[in-house]
Coordinates of C-alpha atoms in Angstrom, one line a residue:
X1 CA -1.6 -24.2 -7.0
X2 CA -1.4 -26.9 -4.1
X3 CA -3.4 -26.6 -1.2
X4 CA -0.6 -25.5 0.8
X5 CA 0.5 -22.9 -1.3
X6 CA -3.4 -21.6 -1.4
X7 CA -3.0 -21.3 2.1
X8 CA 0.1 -19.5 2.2
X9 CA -1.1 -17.0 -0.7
X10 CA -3.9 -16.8 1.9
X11 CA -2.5 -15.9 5.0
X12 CA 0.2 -13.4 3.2
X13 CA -3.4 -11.8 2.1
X14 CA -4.7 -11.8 5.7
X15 CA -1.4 -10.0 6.8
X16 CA -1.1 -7.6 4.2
X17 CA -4.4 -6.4 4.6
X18 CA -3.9 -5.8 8.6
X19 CA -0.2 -4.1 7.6
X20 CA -2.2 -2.1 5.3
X21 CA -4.6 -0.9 7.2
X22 CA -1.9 0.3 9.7
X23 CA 1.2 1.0 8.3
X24 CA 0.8 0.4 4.2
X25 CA 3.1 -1.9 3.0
X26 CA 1.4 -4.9 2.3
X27 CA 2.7 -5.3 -1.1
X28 CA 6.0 -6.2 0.5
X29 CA 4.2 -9.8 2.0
X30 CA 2.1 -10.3 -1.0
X31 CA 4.1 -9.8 -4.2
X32 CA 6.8 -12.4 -2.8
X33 CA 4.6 -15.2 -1.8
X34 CA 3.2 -15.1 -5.4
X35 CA 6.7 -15.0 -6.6
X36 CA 7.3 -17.3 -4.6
X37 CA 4.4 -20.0 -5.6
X38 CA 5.5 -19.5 -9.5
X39 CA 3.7 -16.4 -10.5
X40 CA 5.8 -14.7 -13.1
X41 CA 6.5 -10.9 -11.9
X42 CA 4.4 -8.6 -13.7
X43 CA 1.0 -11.1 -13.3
X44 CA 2.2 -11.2 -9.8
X45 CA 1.8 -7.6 -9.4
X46 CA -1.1 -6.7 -11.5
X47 CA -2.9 -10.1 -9.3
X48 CA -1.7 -8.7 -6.3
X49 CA -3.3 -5.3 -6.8
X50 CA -6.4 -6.9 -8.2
X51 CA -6.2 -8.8 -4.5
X52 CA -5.1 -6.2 -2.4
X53 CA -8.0 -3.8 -3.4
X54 CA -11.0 -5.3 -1.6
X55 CA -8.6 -5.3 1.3
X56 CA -7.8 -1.6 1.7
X57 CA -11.2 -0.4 1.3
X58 CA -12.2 -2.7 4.3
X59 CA -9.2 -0.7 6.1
X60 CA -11.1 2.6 5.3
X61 CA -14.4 1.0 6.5
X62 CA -12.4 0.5 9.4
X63 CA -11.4 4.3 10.1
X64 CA -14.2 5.7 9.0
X65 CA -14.9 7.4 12.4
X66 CA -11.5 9.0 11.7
X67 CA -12.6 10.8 8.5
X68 CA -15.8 12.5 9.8
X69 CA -14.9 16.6 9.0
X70 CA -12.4 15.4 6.1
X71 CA -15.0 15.8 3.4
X72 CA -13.1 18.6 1.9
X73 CA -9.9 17.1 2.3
X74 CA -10.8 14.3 0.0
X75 CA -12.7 16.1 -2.1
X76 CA -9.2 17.9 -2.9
X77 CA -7.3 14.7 -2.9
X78 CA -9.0 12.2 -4.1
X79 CA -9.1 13.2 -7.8
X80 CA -4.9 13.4 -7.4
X81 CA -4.8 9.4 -6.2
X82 CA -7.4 8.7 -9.2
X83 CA -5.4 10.4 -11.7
X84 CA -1.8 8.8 -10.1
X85 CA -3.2 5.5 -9.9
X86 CA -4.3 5.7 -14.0
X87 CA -1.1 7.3 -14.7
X88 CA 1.2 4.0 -13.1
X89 CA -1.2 1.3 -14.3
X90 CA -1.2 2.9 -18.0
X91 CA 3.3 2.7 -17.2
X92 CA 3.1 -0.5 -16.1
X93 CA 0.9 -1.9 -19.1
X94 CA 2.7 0.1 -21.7
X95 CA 6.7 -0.2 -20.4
X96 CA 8.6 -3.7 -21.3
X97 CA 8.4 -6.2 -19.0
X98 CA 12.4 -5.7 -18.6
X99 CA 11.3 -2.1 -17.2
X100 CA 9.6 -3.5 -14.4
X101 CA 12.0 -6.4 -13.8
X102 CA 14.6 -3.6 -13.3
X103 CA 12.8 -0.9 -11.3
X104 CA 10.7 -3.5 -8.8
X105 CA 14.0 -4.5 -7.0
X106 CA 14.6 -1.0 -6.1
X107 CA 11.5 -0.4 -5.3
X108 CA 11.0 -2.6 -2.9
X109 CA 13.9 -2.0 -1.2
X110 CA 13.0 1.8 -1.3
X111 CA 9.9 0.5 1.1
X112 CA 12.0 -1.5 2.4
X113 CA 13.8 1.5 3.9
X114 CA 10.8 3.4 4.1
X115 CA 9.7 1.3 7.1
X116 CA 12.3 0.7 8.8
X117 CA 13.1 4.2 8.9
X118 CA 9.3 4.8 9.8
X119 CA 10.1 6.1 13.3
X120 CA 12.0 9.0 12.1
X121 CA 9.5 9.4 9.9
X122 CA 6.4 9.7 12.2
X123 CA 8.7 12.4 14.2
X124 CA 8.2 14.4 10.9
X125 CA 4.8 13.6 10.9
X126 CA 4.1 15.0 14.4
X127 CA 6.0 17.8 14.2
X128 CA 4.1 18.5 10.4
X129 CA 0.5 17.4 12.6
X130 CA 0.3 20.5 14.6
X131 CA 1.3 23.3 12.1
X132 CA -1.6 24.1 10.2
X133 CA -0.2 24.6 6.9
X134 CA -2.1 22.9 4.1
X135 CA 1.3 23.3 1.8
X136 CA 0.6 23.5 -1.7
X137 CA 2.8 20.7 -3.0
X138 CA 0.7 18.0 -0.8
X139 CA -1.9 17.8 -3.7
X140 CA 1.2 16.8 -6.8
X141 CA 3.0 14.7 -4.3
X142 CA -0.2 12.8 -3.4
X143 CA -0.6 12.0 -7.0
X144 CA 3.1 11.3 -7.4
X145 CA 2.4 8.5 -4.7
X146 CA -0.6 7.5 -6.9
X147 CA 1.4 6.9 -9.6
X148 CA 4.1 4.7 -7.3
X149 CA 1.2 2.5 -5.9
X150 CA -0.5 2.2 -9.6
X151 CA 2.9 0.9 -10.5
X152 CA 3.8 -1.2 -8.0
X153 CA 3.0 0.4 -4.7
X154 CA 5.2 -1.0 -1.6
X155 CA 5.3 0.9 1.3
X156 CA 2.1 3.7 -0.8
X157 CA 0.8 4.3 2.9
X158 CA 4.1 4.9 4.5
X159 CA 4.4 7.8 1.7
X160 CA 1.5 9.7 1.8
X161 CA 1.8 9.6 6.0
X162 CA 4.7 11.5 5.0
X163 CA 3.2 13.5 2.9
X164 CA 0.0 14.0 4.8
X165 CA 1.6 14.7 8.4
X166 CA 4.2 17.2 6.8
X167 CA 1.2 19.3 4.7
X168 CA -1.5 19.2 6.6
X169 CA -2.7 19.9 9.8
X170 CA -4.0 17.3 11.6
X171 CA -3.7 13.9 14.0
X172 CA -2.0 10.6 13.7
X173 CA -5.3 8.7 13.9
X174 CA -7.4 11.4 11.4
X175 CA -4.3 10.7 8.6
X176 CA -4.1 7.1 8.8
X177 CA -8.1 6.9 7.9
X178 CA -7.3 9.1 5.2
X179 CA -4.2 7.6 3.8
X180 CA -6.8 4.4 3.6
X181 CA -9.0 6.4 1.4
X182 CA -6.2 7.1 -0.6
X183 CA -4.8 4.2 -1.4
X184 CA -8.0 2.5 -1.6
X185 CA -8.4 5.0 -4.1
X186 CA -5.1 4.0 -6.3
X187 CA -5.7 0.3 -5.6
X188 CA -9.3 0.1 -7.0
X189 CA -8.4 2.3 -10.2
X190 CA -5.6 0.0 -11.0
X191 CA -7.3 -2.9 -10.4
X192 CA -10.0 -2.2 -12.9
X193 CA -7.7 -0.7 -15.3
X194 CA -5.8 -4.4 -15.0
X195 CA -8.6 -6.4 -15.3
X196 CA -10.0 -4.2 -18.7
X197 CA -6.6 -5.0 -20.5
X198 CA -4.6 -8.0 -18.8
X199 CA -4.4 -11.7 -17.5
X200 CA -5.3 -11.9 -13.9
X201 CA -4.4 -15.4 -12.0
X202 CA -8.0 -15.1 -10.6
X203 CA -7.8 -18.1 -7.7
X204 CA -4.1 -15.9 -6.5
X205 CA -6.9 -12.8 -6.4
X206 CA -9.5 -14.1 -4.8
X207 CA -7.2 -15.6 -2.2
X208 CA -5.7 -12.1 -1.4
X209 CA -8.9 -10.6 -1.6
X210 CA -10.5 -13.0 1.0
X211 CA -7.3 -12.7 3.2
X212 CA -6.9 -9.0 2.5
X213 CA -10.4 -8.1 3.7
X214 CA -10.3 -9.9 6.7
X215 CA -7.0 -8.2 7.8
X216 CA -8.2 -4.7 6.9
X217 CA -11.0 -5.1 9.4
X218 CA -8.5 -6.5 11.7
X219 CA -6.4 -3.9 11.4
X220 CA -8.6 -1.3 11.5
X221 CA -9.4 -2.6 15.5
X222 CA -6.4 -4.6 16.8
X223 CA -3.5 -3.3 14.6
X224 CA -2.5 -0.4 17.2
X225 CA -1.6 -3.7 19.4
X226 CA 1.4 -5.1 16.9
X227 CA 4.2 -4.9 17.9
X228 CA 6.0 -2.0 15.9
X229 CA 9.6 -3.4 16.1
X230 CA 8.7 -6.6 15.0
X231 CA 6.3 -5.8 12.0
X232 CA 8.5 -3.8 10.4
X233 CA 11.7 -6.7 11.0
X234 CA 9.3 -9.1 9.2
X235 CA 8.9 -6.7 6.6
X236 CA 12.1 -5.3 6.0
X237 CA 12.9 -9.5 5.9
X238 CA 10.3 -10.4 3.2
X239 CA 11.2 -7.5 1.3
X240 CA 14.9 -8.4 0.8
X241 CA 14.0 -12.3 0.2
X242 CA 11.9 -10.5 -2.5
X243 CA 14.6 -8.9 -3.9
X244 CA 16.8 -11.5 -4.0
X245 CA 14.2 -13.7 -5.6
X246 CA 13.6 -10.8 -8.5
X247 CA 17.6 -10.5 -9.2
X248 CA 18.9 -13.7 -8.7

C-alpha cells in the first residue's frame, strides 16, 4: 500500500466512523476504498469489520449520556445483536466466496436506498417514538439486523433506527445511543470471530481503526451539524461506484 492510498484508507476510516456514529452506514465508504486500493472482496469485508469495530464503540462512548435508564433495554437486546452477529460471520466464513460476490452488490444498494430514503424513514420513526408499544417482533428483527451487519452490514444503523423507533417507545437521540450499542455489539463479535479463523490485512485495519475512532468521537459531538442532504448524496454515490466496481 502507497502512502497515498494509506491515507485514503485513512480518511474513509475517519468518515465512516463519524457516519456511523450518526446515521450507520459507514461500510458504504470503507468497503470501496479497500476495493478500491486492491483488496480482494471478502478480505475487504472481514478487514473492514475488524477496522470499523474500535470505531463504533467510540460512537457509543460518545452517547453514553443517551443510554442512562436503558439498562433493561439492552439487557433484552443485546444478547439478539450477539447471537445475529455470530450467525452472519459463521455465513460469511462458511458460504463460497461466489455467494458473497453475488449478494454484496445488492446489498449495498439495499443501503444504498436505505439512506436515501432515510427521511421517510425517520417520519416512521417519530411517529413509532411516542407510542409506547415495546412490540414483540423488535427482539427477532434486531437479531435479523445482527446477522445483516455480521455479513456485511451497510446501512446496520439505518435498520435498527427503523426497527427501534417503530417498537419502542422512546426519542430520536435515546435510539441513536442505543443503535451504537448495538452495532457495536455485532461489529466486535464479528471481528473476533474473523480474526480466530481468517486473514486480516492488518495495516488496512489499523488504518480504519485509527480513522474510525477518531470519527466516532466526532460524530458523537459535531455530527448533528452535517449536512443531511449531502451526507447521504455522498453515500448513495460511493455506494454505486462500489457496485459497479463489485460487478464490472
Amino acid at each position: 500500500m502507497t502512502w497515498f492510498e494509506a491515507v485514503f484508507v485513512l480518511l474513509a476510516g475517519m468518515g465512516a466512523g463519524t457516519i456511523n456514529a450518526v446515521v450507520g452506514s459507514g461500510t458504504l465508504l470503507t468497503f470501496p476504498a479497500l476495493l478500491a486500493v486492491g483488496i480482494p472482496p471478502v478480505l475487504a469485508n472481514v478487514t473492514n469489520t475488524v477496522g470499523l469495530a474500535p470505531g463504533t464503540a467510540a460512537g457509543a462512548i460518545g452517547y453514553r449520556r443517551e443510554l442512562e435508564g436503558q439498562r433493561g433495554r439492552m439487557i433484552r437486546l443485546v444478547p439478539a445483536s450477539l447471537a445475529g452477529g455470530i450467525v452472519g460471520g459463521v455465513l460469511l466464513l462458511t458460504l463460497p466466496d461466489s455467494a458473497f460476490h453475488a449478494v454484496v452488490p445488492v446489498l449495498i444498494l439495499l443501503g444504498c436506498l436505505l439512506v436515501a430514503f432515510q427521511p421517510w424513514l425517520s417520519r416512521w420513526v417519530s411517529v413509532g417514538a411516542h407510542q409506547h408499544r415495546g412490540a414483540w417482533w423488535v427482539i427477532p428483527a434486531v437479531f435479523a439486523t445482527g446477522v445483516y451487519g455480521g455479513y456485511f452490514g451497510a446501512a446496520q444503523g439505518v435498520l435498527l433506527m427503523a426497527i427501534l423507533g417503530l417498537g419502542l417507545d422512546s426519542n430520536l437521540q435515546r435510539m441513536n445511543g442505543l443503535k451504537n450499542v448495538l452495532a457495536t455489539v455485532v461489529n466486535s463479535v464479528a471481528a473476533i470471530l474473523f480474526v480466530i479463523v481468517h486473514d486480516i490485512d492488518w495495516l488496512a485495519a489499523a488504518l480504519i481503526a485509527v480513522g474510525s475512532t477518531i470519527g466516532g468521537f466526532l460524530g458523537a459531538r459535531y455530527g448533528r451539524r452535517l449536512p443531511p442532504i449531502a451526507l447521504r448524496a455522498l453515500i448513495v454515490c460511493i455506494g454505486v461506484v462500489a457496485i459497479v466496481t463489485m460487478v464490472f
